[in-house]
mmCIF file of C-alpha atoms in Angstrom:
data_model
loop_
_atom_site.group_PDB
_atom_site.id
_atom_site.type_symbol
_atom_site.label_atom_id
_atom_site.label_comp_id
_atom_site.label_asym_id
_atom_site.label_seq_id
_atom_site.Cartn_x
_atom_site.Cartn_y
_atom_site.Cartn_z
ATOM 1 C CA UNK A 1 110.007 121.482 134.407
ATOM 2 C CA UNK A 2 112.490 122.479 131.712
ATOM 3 C CA UNK A 3 112.732 126.079 130.639
ATOM 4 C CA UNK A 4 110.825 126.601 127.393
ATOM 5 C CA UNK A 5 110.787 129.363 124.837
ATOM 6 C CA UNK A 6 107.401 130.247 123.404
ATOM 7 C CA UNK A 7 106.720 130.024 119.691
ATOM 8 C CA UNK A 8 106.548 133.812 119.550
ATOM 9 C CA UNK A 9 110.059 134.111 120.990
ATOM 10 C CA UNK A 10 111.472 131.190 119.016
ATOM 11 C CA UNK A 11 110.479 132.452 115.602
ATOM 12 C CA UNK A 12 110.248 136.023 114.332
ATOM 13 C CA UNK A 13 107.463 136.728 111.865
ATOM 14 C CA UNK A 14 106.045 139.846 110.299
ATOM 15 C CA UNK A 15 102.893 141.153 111.980
ATOM 16 C CA UNK A 16 101.548 141.885 108.522
ATOM 17 C CA UNK A 17 101.529 138.167 107.746
ATOM 18 C CA UNK A 18 98.662 137.480 110.143
ATOM 19 C CA UNK A 19 95.091 138.608 109.495
ATOM 20 C CA UNK A 20 92.016 137.809 111.532
ATOM 21 C CA UNK A 21 89.256 136.177 109.477
ATOM 22 C CA UNK A 22 85.587 135.888 110.345
ATOM 23 C CA UNK A 23 85.826 132.215 111.283
ATOM 24 C CA UNK A 24 89.409 132.042 112.443
ATOM 25 C CA UNK A 25 92.912 133.130 111.539
ATOM 26 C CA UNK A 26 94.048 133.603 107.950
ATOM 27 C CA UNK A 27 97.757 133.238 107.272
ATOM 28 C CA UNK A 28 99.701 134.643 104.325
ATOM 29 C CA UNK A 29 103.112 133.184 103.665
ATOM 30 C CA UNK A 30 106.333 135.104 104.094
ATOM 31 C CA UNK A 31 109.412 134.422 102.010
ATOM 32 C CA UNK A 32 111.777 133.467 104.818
ATOM 33 C CA UNK A 33 111.771 132.622 108.503
ATOM 34 C CA UNK A 34 114.274 134.144 110.914
ATOM 35 C CA UNK A 35 115.064 132.215 114.083
ATOM 36 C CA UNK A 36 116.801 133.234 117.271
ATOM 37 C CA UNK A 37 119.985 131.561 116.066
ATOM 38 C CA UNK A 38 120.007 133.832 113.028
ATOM 39 C CA UNK A 39 119.508 131.082 110.467
ATOM 40 C CA UNK A 40 117.249 131.616 107.486
ATOM 41 C CA UNK A 41 115.006 129.091 105.782
ATOM 42 C CA UNK A 42 114.704 128.802 102.036
ATOM 43 C CA UNK A 43 111.983 130.681 100.206
ATOM 44 C CA UNK A 44 108.770 128.867 99.416
ATOM 45 C CA UNK A 45 105.939 129.639 97.013
ATOM 46 C CA UNK A 46 103.310 132.060 98.250
ATOM 47 C CA UNK A 47 100.401 130.351 99.947
ATOM 48 C CA UNK A 48 97.679 131.241 102.385
ATOM 49 C CA UNK A 49 95.756 129.271 104.957
ATOM 50 C CA UNK A 50 92.785 129.759 107.267
ATOM 51 C CA UNK A 51 91.851 128.069 110.481
ATOM 52 C CA UNK A 52 88.445 126.488 110.004
ATOM 53 C CA UNK A 53 87.402 127.355 113.578
ATOM 54 C CA UNK A 54 87.980 130.482 115.626
ATOM 55 C CA UNK A 55 90.349 130.133 118.546
ATOM 56 C CA UNK A 56 88.619 129.557 121.903
ATOM 57 C CA UNK A 57 88.052 132.602 124.082
ATOM 58 C CA UNK A 58 86.933 130.880 127.290
ATOM 59 C CA UNK A 59 88.618 128.330 129.522
ATOM 60 C CA UNK A 60 87.782 124.649 129.020
ATOM 61 C CA UNK A 61 86.510 125.329 125.507
ATOM 62 C CA UNK A 62 88.079 123.827 122.401
ATOM 63 C CA UNK A 63 88.638 124.833 118.808
ATOM 64 C CA UNK A 64 88.869 122.415 115.925
ATOM 65 C CA UNK A 65 92.373 121.962 114.500
ATOM 66 C CA UNK A 66 91.554 121.990 110.775
ATOM 67 C CA UNK A 67 93.336 124.443 108.470
ATOM 68 C CA UNK A 68 92.066 125.135 104.944
ATOM 69 C CA UNK A 69 94.579 125.724 102.157
ATOM 70 C CA UNK A 70 93.193 128.849 100.486
ATOM 71 C CA UNK A 71 95.721 128.587 97.665
ATOM 72 C CA UNK A 72 94.086 125.388 96.393
ATOM 73 C CA UNK A 73 90.907 126.207 94.501
ATOM 74 C CA UNK A 74 87.741 124.422 95.609
ATOM 75 C CA UNK A 75 85.742 122.371 93.121
ATOM 76 C CA UNK A 76 82.393 120.623 93.061
ATOM 77 C CA UNK A 77 84.171 117.664 91.459
ATOM 78 C CA UNK A 78 87.797 116.546 91.472
ATOM 79 C CA UNK A 79 89.937 118.415 88.970
ATOM 80 C CA UNK A 80 92.605 115.760 88.532
ATOM 81 C CA UNK A 81 92.844 112.006 88.448
ATOM 82 C CA UNK A 82 92.290 110.599 91.933
ATOM 83 C CA UNK A 83 95.404 110.238 94.049
ATOM 84 C CA UNK A 84 97.807 112.291 92.007
ATOM 85 C CA UNK A 85 101.251 111.932 93.557
ATOM 86 C CA UNK A 86 101.349 115.566 94.644
ATOM 87 C CA UNK A 87 98.459 117.543 96.164
ATOM 88 C CA UNK A 88 98.487 120.238 93.498
ATOM 89 C CA UNK A 89 94.711 120.400 93.181
ATOM 90 C CA UNK A 90 92.616 118.737 95.853
ATOM 91 C CA UNK A 91 95.181 117.104 98.156
ATOM 92 C CA UNK A 92 96.221 113.530 98.846
ATOM 93 C CA UNK A 93 93.527 110.878 98.525
ATOM 94 C CA UNK A 94 93.156 107.413 100.077
ATOM 95 C CA UNK A 95 95.567 105.484 97.842
ATOM 96 C CA UNK A 96 98.360 108.014 98.389
ATOM 97 C CA UNK A 97 97.930 108.025 102.166
ATOM 98 C CA UNK A 98 97.767 104.236 102.324
ATOM 99 C CA UNK A 99 100.924 103.971 100.224
ATOM 100 C CA UNK A 100 102.808 106.586 102.231
ATOM 101 C CA UNK A 101 102.180 104.691 105.469
ATOM 102 C CA UNK A 102 102.214 101.145 104.017
ATOM 103 C CA UNK A 103 98.797 100.302 105.409
ATOM 104 C CA UNK A 104 96.719 97.136 104.777
ATOM 105 C CA UNK A 105 93.600 99.186 104.151
ATOM 106 C CA UNK A 106 92.157 96.850 101.510
ATOM 107 C CA UNK A 107 92.235 93.790 103.736
ATOM 108 C CA UNK A 108 91.954 94.982 107.351
ATOM 109 C CA UNK A 109 89.446 96.859 109.468
ATOM 110 C CA UNK A 110 86.283 94.858 108.769
ATOM 111 C CA UNK A 111 84.069 94.816 111.839
ATOM 112 C CA UNK A 112 85.875 97.691 113.563
ATOM 113 C CA UNK A 113 84.175 100.923 114.606
ATOM 114 C CA UNK A 114 85.976 104.267 114.606
ATOM 115 C CA UNK A 115 84.302 107.292 116.172
ATOM 116 C CA UNK A 116 85.122 110.955 115.664
ATOM 117 C CA UNK A 117 83.914 113.557 118.156
ATOM 118 C CA UNK A 118 83.102 117.081 117.024
ATOM 119 C CA UNK A 119 80.762 119.968 117.850
ATOM 120 C CA UNK A 120 77.466 120.976 116.221
ATOM 121 C CA UNK A 121 75.637 119.369 113.305
ATOM 122 C CA UNK A 122 76.719 118.937 109.710
ATOM 123 C CA UNK A 123 73.480 118.004 107.923
ATOM 124 C CA UNK A 124 75.396 116.930 104.795
ATOM 125 C CA UNK A 125 77.823 114.592 106.541
ATOM 126 C CA UNK A 126 76.396 111.340 105.181
ATOM 127 C CA UNK A 127 75.916 112.491 101.606
ATOM 128 C CA UNK A 128 79.323 114.172 101.534
ATOM 129 C CA UNK A 129 81.063 111.011 102.739
ATOM 130 C CA UNK A 130 79.235 109.046 100.043
ATOM 131 C CA UNK A 131 80.536 111.479 97.421
ATOM 132 C CA UNK A 132 84.094 111.259 98.758
ATOM 133 C CA UNK A 133 84.041 107.467 98.687
ATOM 134 C CA UNK A 134 82.494 107.271 95.227
ATOM 135 C CA UNK A 135 84.892 109.765 93.667
ATOM 136 C CA UNK A 136 87.903 107.934 95.095
ATOM 137 C CA UNK A 137 86.586 104.528 94.019
ATOM 138 C CA UNK A 138 85.756 103.260 97.505
ATOM 139 C CA UNK A 139 82.713 100.986 97.899
ATOM 140 C CA UNK A 140 79.414 102.458 99.005
ATOM 141 C CA UNK A 141 78.145 101.797 102.516
ATOM 142 C CA UNK A 142 77.483 98.061 102.975
ATOM 143 C CA UNK A 143 74.288 97.885 104.985
ATOM 144 C CA UNK A 144 74.859 94.208 105.780
ATOM 145 C CA UNK A 145 78.310 94.587 107.341
ATOM 146 C CA UNK A 146 78.267 98.359 108.093
ATOM 147 C CA UNK A 147 81.591 98.685 106.261
ATOM 148 C CA UNK A 148 81.936 102.262 105.059
ATOM 149 C CA UNK A 149 78.712 103.299 106.750
ATOM 150 C CA UNK A 150 78.317 106.474 108.817
ATOM 151 C CA UNK A 151 76.078 106.854 111.864
ATOM 152 C CA UNK A 152 75.522 110.350 113.253
ATOM 153 C CA UNK A 153 74.586 110.748 116.921
ATOM 154 C CA UNK A 154 74.436 113.481 119.537
ATOM 155 C CA UNK A 155 76.756 113.695 122.534
ATOM 156 C CA UNK A 156 74.564 111.234 124.409
ATOM 157 C CA UNK A 157 74.817 108.639 121.664
ATOM 158 C CA UNK A 158 71.279 109.153 120.327
ATOM 159 C CA UNK A 159 70.365 109.693 116.694
ATOM 160 C CA UNK A 160 67.988 112.517 117.690
ATOM 161 C CA UNK A 161 67.790 115.263 118.476
ATOM 162 C CA UNK A 162 71.011 116.306 116.819
ATOM 163 C CA UNK A 163 72.574 119.615 117.893
ATOM 164 C CA UNK A 164 72.048 122.898 116.114
ATOM 165 C CA UNK A 165 73.645 123.456 112.733
ATOM 166 C CA UNK A 166 77.351 124.182 112.588
ATOM 167 C CA UNK A 167 76.553 127.213 110.448
ATOM 168 C CA UNK A 168 79.689 129.216 109.677
ATOM 169 C CA UNK A 169 81.563 128.000 112.772
ATOM 170 C CA UNK A 170 83.893 125.805 110.715
ATOM 171 C CA UNK A 171 83.009 122.624 112.584
ATOM 172 C CA UNK A 172 81.313 121.154 109.497
ATOM 173 C CA UNK A 173 84.648 121.402 107.670
ATOM 174 C CA UNK A 174 86.228 119.615 110.617
ATOM 175 C CA UNK A 175 83.626 116.847 110.538
ATOM 176 C CA UNK A 176 84.141 116.294 106.812
ATOM 177 C CA UNK A 177 87.900 116.101 107.331
ATOM 178 C CA UNK A 178 87.555 113.611 110.182
ATOM 179 C CA UNK A 179 85.211 111.161 108.530
ATOM 180 C CA UNK A 180 87.002 111.378 105.180
ATOM 181 C CA UNK A 181 90.341 110.542 106.825
ATOM 182 C CA UNK A 182 88.891 107.547 108.660
ATOM 183 C CA UNK A 183 87.397 106.365 105.365
ATOM 184 C CA UNK A 184 90.672 106.978 103.520
ATOM 185 C CA UNK A 185 92.691 104.837 105.931
ATOM 186 C CA UNK A 186 90.089 102.234 106.895
ATOM 187 C CA UNK A 187 87.433 101.987 104.165
ATOM 188 C CA UNK A 188 86.114 98.757 105.717
ATOM 189 C CA UNK A 189 85.451 100.386 109.082
ATOM 190 C CA UNK A 190 82.128 101.570 110.389
ATOM 191 C CA UNK A 191 82.232 105.265 111.331
ATOM 192 C CA UNK A 192 80.359 107.044 114.109
ATOM 193 C CA UNK A 193 80.194 110.843 114.052
ATOM 194 C CA UNK A 194 79.413 112.162 117.530
ATOM 195 C CA UNK A 195 78.158 115.754 117.429
ATOM 196 C CA UNK A 196 78.396 117.594 120.754
ATOM 197 C CA UNK A 197 76.018 120.417 121.583
ATOM 198 C CA UNK A 198 78.896 122.866 121.973
ATOM 199 C CA UNK A 199 82.687 123.018 121.876
ATOM 200 C CA UNK A 200 83.094 122.840 125.648
ATOM 201 C CA UNK A 201 85.370 120.086 126.924
ATOM 202 C CA UNK A 202 82.442 118.972 129.086
ATOM 203 C CA UNK A 203 80.208 118.330 126.073
ATOM 204 C CA UNK A 204 82.938 116.996 123.788
ATOM 205 C CA UNK A 205 84.123 114.687 126.566
ATOM 206 C CA UNK A 206 80.570 113.474 127.072
ATOM 207 C CA UNK A 207 80.647 112.616 123.377
ATOM 208 C CA UNK A 208 83.775 110.517 123.890
ATOM 209 C CA UNK A 209 81.985 108.499 126.559
ATOM 210 C CA UNK A 210 79.024 108.037 124.222
ATOM 211 C CA UNK A 211 81.299 106.782 121.438
ATOM 212 C CA UNK A 212 82.815 104.179 123.738
ATOM 213 C CA UNK A 213 79.372 103.118 124.963
ATOM 214 C CA UNK A 214 78.349 102.532 121.338
ATOM 215 C CA UNK A 215 81.190 100.082 120.845
ATOM 216 C CA UNK A 216 83.907 102.229 119.310
ATOM 217 C CA UNK A 217 87.371 100.934 120.229
ATOM 218 C CA UNK A 218 88.947 103.878 118.401
ATOM 219 C CA UNK A 219 87.953 107.492 119.108
ATOM 220 C CA UNK A 220 89.501 110.519 117.399
ATOM 221 C CA UNK A 221 89.394 114.024 118.863
ATOM 222 C CA UNK A 222 90.544 116.737 116.445
ATOM 223 C CA UNK A 223 90.175 119.662 118.806
ATOM 224 C CA UNK A 224 91.900 121.265 121.732
ATOM 225 C CA UNK A 225 92.210 124.181 124.097
ATOM 226 C CA UNK A 226 94.567 125.446 126.741
ATOM 227 C CA UNK A 227 95.595 123.268 129.648
ATOM 228 C CA UNK A 228 93.950 123.929 132.995
ATOM 229 C CA UNK A 229 93.751 122.708 136.567
ATOM 230 C CA UNK A 230 90.598 120.821 135.525
ATOM 231 C CA UNK A 231 92.516 118.447 133.256
ATOM 232 C CA UNK A 232 92.889 115.676 135.848
ATOM 233 C CA UNK A 233 89.141 115.732 136.408
ATOM 234 C CA UNK A 234 88.426 115.693 132.682
ATOM 235 C CA UNK A 235 90.848 112.783 132.314
ATOM 236 C CA UNK A 236 88.964 110.575 134.741
ATOM 237 C CA UNK A 237 85.528 111.647 133.526
ATOM 238 C CA UNK A 238 86.034 111.510 129.763
ATOM 239 C CA UNK A 239 89.375 110.298 128.394
ATOM 240 C CA UNK A 240 90.446 107.395 130.604
ATOM 241 C CA UNK A 241 89.180 104.412 128.616
ATOM 242 C CA UNK A 242 91.350 101.314 128.971
ATOM 243 C CA UNK A 243 91.105 99.064 125.943
ATOM 244 C CA UNK A 244 90.191 101.979 123.657
ATOM 245 C CA UNK A 245 92.565 103.890 121.384
ATOM 246 C CA UNK A 246 91.670 107.527 122.058
ATOM 247 C CA UNK A 247 93.649 109.900 119.829
ATOM 248 C CA UNK A 248 93.890 113.690 120.073
ATOM 249 C CA UNK A 249 95.404 116.251 117.740
ATOM 250 C CA UNK A 250 98.395 118.153 119.091
ATOM 251 C CA UNK A 251 97.253 121.573 117.895
ATOM 252 C CA UNK A 252 98.225 123.918 115.088
ATOM 253 C CA UNK A 253 99.841 126.858 116.867
ATOM 254 C CA UNK A 254 103.401 125.606 116.919
ATOM 255 C CA UNK A 255 105.414 124.975 120.076
ATOM 256 C CA UNK A 256 103.063 124.504 123.029
ATOM 257 C CA UNK A 257 100.705 121.902 124.458
ATOM 258 C CA UNK A 258 96.926 121.703 124.219
ATOM 259 C CA UNK A 259 94.313 119.586 125.953
ATOM 260 C CA UNK A 260 93.116 116.804 125.558
ATOM 261 C CA UNK A 261 96.305 115.891 123.654
ATOM 262 C CA UNK A 262 98.115 116.491 126.971
ATOM 263 C CA UNK A 263 96.096 113.780 128.704
ATOM 264 C CA UNK A 264 98.185 110.820 129.819
ATOM 265 C CA UNK A 265 95.429 108.477 128.628
ATOM 266 C CA UNK A 266 95.287 109.537 124.960
ATOM 267 C CA UNK A 267 97.616 109.149 122.005
ATOM 268 C CA UNK A 268 98.882 112.653 121.226
ATOM 269 C CA UNK A 269 99.266 113.044 117.465
ATOM 270 C CA UNK A 270 101.638 115.575 115.954
ATOM 271 C CA UNK A 271 101.927 116.693 112.358
ATOM 272 C CA UNK A 272 104.316 116.394 109.435
ATOM 273 C CA UNK A 273 104.826 117.700 105.931
ATOM 274 C CA UNK A 274 104.501 114.737 103.551
ATOM 275 C CA UNK A 275 106.091 114.716 100.104
ATOM 276 C CA UNK A 276 107.005 112.175 97.456
ATOM 277 C CA UNK A 277 110.687 111.263 97.179
ATOM 278 C CA UNK A 278 113.082 109.178 95.090
ATOM 279 C CA UNK A 279 113.811 106.819 97.967
ATOM 280 C CA UNK A 280 113.015 103.231 98.812
ATOM 281 C CA UNK A 281 109.977 104.377 100.728
ATOM 282 C CA UNK A 282 108.935 106.800 97.992
ATOM 283 C CA UNK A 283 107.985 109.488 100.511
ATOM 284 C CA UNK A 284 109.678 111.873 102.901
ATOM 285 C CA UNK A 285 108.423 113.661 106.014
ATOM 286 C CA UNK A 286 109.596 116.522 108.186
ATOM 287 C CA UNK A 287 108.155 118.409 111.138
ATOM 288 C CA UNK A 288 105.231 120.581 110.055
ATOM 289 C CA UNK A 289 106.325 124.132 110.734
ATOM 290 C CA UNK A 290 106.249 127.309 108.673
ATOM 291 C CA UNK A 291 107.471 130.871 108.734
ATOM 292 C CA UNK A 292 104.086 131.907 110.051
ATOM 293 C CA UNK A 293 102.632 130.979 113.419
ATOM 294 C CA UNK A 294 101.091 127.644 112.518
ATOM 295 C CA UNK A 295 102.742 124.262 112.910
ATOM 296 C CA UNK A 296 102.272 121.123 114.948
ATOM 297 C CA UNK A 297 101.834 121.483 118.665
ATOM 298 C CA UNK A 298 104.488 119.903 120.884
ATOM 299 C CA UNK A 299 106.189 120.410 124.214
ATOM 300 C CA UNK A 300 106.027 119.761 127.933
ATOM 301 C CA UNK A 301 102.740 119.884 129.824
ATOM 302 C CA UNK A 302 102.318 122.232 132.768
ATOM 303 C CA UNK A 303 99.382 120.351 134.294
ATOM 304 C CA UNK A 304 99.159 116.758 133.128
ATOM 305 C CA UNK A 305 100.931 113.735 134.592
ATOM 306 C CA UNK A 306 103.426 111.705 132.601
ATOM 307 C CA UNK A 307 102.228 108.249 131.503
ATOM 308 C CA UNK A 308 104.265 105.384 132.916
ATOM 309 C CA UNK A 309 105.495 104.251 129.481
ATOM 310 C CA UNK A 310 106.910 107.656 128.511
ATOM 311 C CA UNK A 311 110.608 107.725 129.468
ATOM 312 C CA UNK A 312 112.058 110.984 128.096
ATOM 313 C CA UNK A 313 113.914 112.871 130.800
ATOM 314 C CA UNK A 314 113.596 116.507 129.699
ATOM 315 C CA UNK A 315 110.017 116.882 130.909
ATOM 316 C CA UNK A 316 108.784 115.655 134.269
ATOM 317 C CA UNK A 317 105.156 115.786 133.158
ATOM 318 C CA UNK A 318 103.397 114.680 129.975
ATOM 319 C CA UNK A 319 105.403 115.258 126.801
ATOM 320 C CA UNK A 320 103.550 115.788 123.557
ATOM 321 C CA UNK A 321 103.618 113.891 121.217
ATOM 322 C CA UNK A 322 103.524 110.094 120.848
ATOM 323 C CA UNK A 323 103.260 109.696 117.075
ATOM 324 C CA UNK A 324 102.494 111.805 114.000
ATOM 325 C CA UNK A 325 101.053 111.875 110.478
ATOM 326 C CA UNK A 326 100.575 114.380 107.678
ATOM 327 C CA UNK A 327 99.161 117.726 108.829
ATOM 328 C CA UNK A 328 100.748 120.472 106.717
ATOM 329 C CA UNK A 329 97.951 122.138 104.698
ATOM 330 C CA UNK A 330 100.511 122.808 101.947
ATOM 331 C CA UNK A 331 100.874 119.028 101.577
ATOM 332 C CA UNK A 332 97.318 118.445 102.690
ATOM 333 C CA UNK A 333 94.572 115.941 102.129
ATOM 334 C CA UNK A 334 91.530 115.992 99.897
ATOM 335 C CA UNK A 335 88.211 116.546 101.673
ATOM 336 C CA UNK A 336 84.669 116.861 100.348
ATOM 337 C CA UNK A 337 82.385 119.335 102.121
ATOM 338 C CA UNK A 338 79.296 120.781 100.484
ATOM 339 C CA UNK A 339 77.860 122.436 103.605
ATOM 340 C CA UNK A 340 80.229 125.280 104.436
ATOM 341 C CA UNK A 341 82.723 124.745 101.592
ATOM 342 C CA UNK A 342 82.405 124.365 97.816
ATOM 343 C CA UNK A 343 83.049 120.654 97.401
ATOM 344 C CA UNK A 344 86.573 119.259 97.173
ATOM 345 C CA UNK A 345 89.225 121.253 98.997
ATOM 346 C CA UNK A 346 92.675 120.755 100.480
ATOM 347 C CA UNK A 347 92.859 120.698 104.279
ATOM 348 C CA UNK A 348 95.549 120.151 106.863
ATOM 349 C CA UNK A 349 96.187 120.712 110.533
ATOM 350 C CA UNK A 350 96.609 118.049 113.181
ATOM 351 C CA UNK A 351 92.890 117.514 112.722
ATOM 352 C CA UNK A 352 93.989 115.398 109.761
ATOM 353 C CA UNK A 353 96.643 113.414 111.613
ATOM 354 C CA UNK A 354 94.453 112.405 114.575
ATOM 355 C CA UNK A 355 91.795 110.467 112.596
ATOM 356 C CA UNK A 356 94.524 108.973 110.392
ATOM 357 C CA UNK A 357 96.143 107.487 113.491
ATOM 358 C CA UNK A 358 92.823 106.375 115.009
ATOM 359 C CA UNK A 359 92.014 104.522 111.787
ATOM 360 C CA UNK A 360 95.510 103.010 111.722
ATOM 361 C CA UNK A 361 94.868 101.602 115.195
ATOM 362 C CA UNK A 362 91.640 100.117 113.784
ATOM 363 C CA UNK A 363 93.561 98.393 110.984
ATOM 364 C CA UNK A 364 95.813 96.850 113.651
ATOM 365 C CA UNK A 365 92.866 95.250 115.451
ATOM 366 C CA UNK A 366 91.021 95.569 118.740
ATOM 367 C CA UNK A 367 93.279 96.852 121.552
ATOM 368 C CA UNK A 368 94.114 94.523 124.426
ATOM 369 C CA UNK A 369 91.649 94.811 127.282
ATOM 370 C CA UNK A 370 92.811 96.899 130.203
ATOM 371 C CA UNK A 371 95.620 98.628 128.284
ATOM 372 C CA UNK A 372 96.119 102.141 126.967
ATOM 373 C CA UNK A 373 97.050 101.692 123.302
ATOM 374 C CA UNK A 374 99.449 104.640 123.202
ATOM 375 C CA UNK A 375 101.804 102.417 125.218
ATOM 376 C CA UNK A 376 101.966 100.032 122.229
ATOM 377 C CA UNK A 377 103.803 102.702 120.227
ATOM 378 C CA UNK A 378 106.585 102.833 122.831
ATOM 379 C CA UNK A 379 106.955 99.060 122.670
ATOM 380 C CA UNK A 380 107.323 98.965 118.852
ATOM 381 C CA UNK A 381 109.315 102.048 117.963
ATOM 382 C CA UNK A 382 111.235 100.305 115.174
ATOM 383 C CA UNK A 383 107.952 99.848 113.305
ATOM 384 C CA UNK A 384 107.590 103.568 112.625
ATOM 385 C CA UNK A 385 109.120 105.942 110.095
ATOM 386 C CA UNK A 386 111.437 108.070 112.213
ATOM 387 C CA UNK A 387 111.105 111.773 111.321
ATOM 388 C CA UNK A 388 114.503 113.414 111.810
ATOM 389 C CA UNK A 389 114.249 116.806 110.092
ATOM 390 C CA UNK A 390 112.439 120.023 110.932
ATOM 391 C CA UNK A 391 111.975 122.240 113.952
ATOM 392 C CA UNK A 392 109.406 124.452 115.658
ATOM 393 C CA UNK A 393 112.063 126.946 116.728
ATOM 394 C CA UNK A 394 114.367 127.033 119.731
ATOM 395 C CA UNK A 395 113.658 125.415 123.087
ATOM 396 C CA UNK A 396 115.413 123.610 125.906
ATOM 397 C CA UNK A 397 115.869 120.686 125.842
ATOM 398 C CA UNK A 398 115.986 120.841 122.052
ATOM 399 C CA UNK A 399 114.152 117.541 121.425
ATOM 400 C CA UNK A 400 110.909 119.075 122.680
ATOM 401 C CA UNK A 401 110.661 121.211 119.537
ATOM 402 C CA UNK A 402 113.188 119.742 117.085
ATOM 403 C CA UNK A 403 113.138 116.458 115.194
ATOM 404 C CA UNK A 404 115.827 114.006 116.254
ATOM 405 C CA UNK A 405 116.702 110.375 115.723
ATOM 406 C CA UNK A 406 114.376 108.439 117.992
ATOM 407 C CA UNK A 407 111.914 110.292 120.188
ATOM 408 C CA UNK A 408 111.150 113.995 119.796
ATOM 409 C CA UNK A 409 108.268 116.258 120.761
ATOM 410 C CA UNK A 410 106.869 117.268 117.358
ATOM 411 C CA UNK A 411 106.576 113.744 115.909
ATOM 412 C CA UNK A 412 106.970 111.390 118.883
ATOM 413 C CA UNK A 413 108.570 108.196 117.631
ATOM 414 C CA UNK A 414 107.495 108.855 114.043
ATOM 415 C CA UNK A 415 104.743 108.022 111.568
ATOM 416 C CA UNK A 416 103.082 104.702 110.642
ATOM 417 C CA UNK A 417 105.130 102.097 108.803
ATOM 418 C CA UNK A 418 102.335 99.557 108.576
ATOM 419 C CA UNK A 419 100.377 98.663 111.696
ATOM 420 C CA UNK A 420 102.893 96.792 113.865
ATOM 421 C CA UNK A 421 103.466 99.787 116.163
ATOM 422 C CA UNK A 422 99.735 99.988 116.886
ATOM 423 C CA UNK A 423 99.264 96.404 118.031
ATOM 424 C CA UNK A 424 99.222 95.321 121.671
#
């Protein structure tokens, strides 16, 4: 096990920049970031963010990984033309995300089912998704083909009874983010929202099994908690599904590993900052990290075994991550949530990147039977946009927390450049 420096040691931040909010942590920006090497980042405009869900306080319990951009005003309707090239109002919409990752969203995905697993009930999930799709010009649910249709079930895969309301827990924001991102990337897909009775790994994992039993070949999990000695058991009970692309968000607390992203059987998804650029691609990405405490999770697992296809030598166990997508709430995505938010808002966190990657797998087609689709990424690394800038601080070996050419912890082998890297 390589020696690792914690996020708190790697980056110095002002204690005054962190405030505890009722439903999670609120972050206020600081002008600069000071690292252990003494370097200083450039100033950035003031911004503030809030975790949608409170951090877990008990073992084997998860928190959602959605972060709300409080600096972007919320609106009942969109305040700018859909898919403006910069998320100055509501965040990136479907056309921008599809363009950034060169995805065949208009032609692929028909007949595929993507599931997202969350906790508690969002009673407005269906109507909110319909609003999101209509406002971004996506077709309404096709009842004949199920394209664009949402089915809501409990953790046992039944349409009733659904769990208790999400209330002010923040999980309704998470659910809106998840289903909107699947719709943004794969508008022709059918979506299943699995609502667990609580945020325990036991109940959320039961929801993963239900999603697979309902025919989902792609299952996104935008939540996580600390690693534990129970992880191997949870792996075999809930996350080991050959022939199914199970994705998990890497976490939002910077350098460090969370579960189930640490599972050897899932695709661990890190986060980037996504911006437009005057380049051939038209976009640029760097590791999502700020002068506060949030940023993509990454690092070397303490408890989980290394998958056979992962060949980096600086970590004898599971290294997070495999791949990445946009997660920075300052370059976030547009979400519509009328239950515990005020309509359109800008959201980030690796809760955004996990469903984006699950839906990208769906565009690539049904995974090969008996395989774990995360291995496909390692076989097609040239078919990804390599992220080579940005860092989570200082660690050893450096690639675990710093972007490099080729594989690195924060972004894995990179972000989608079409679907070739997600095909078996």
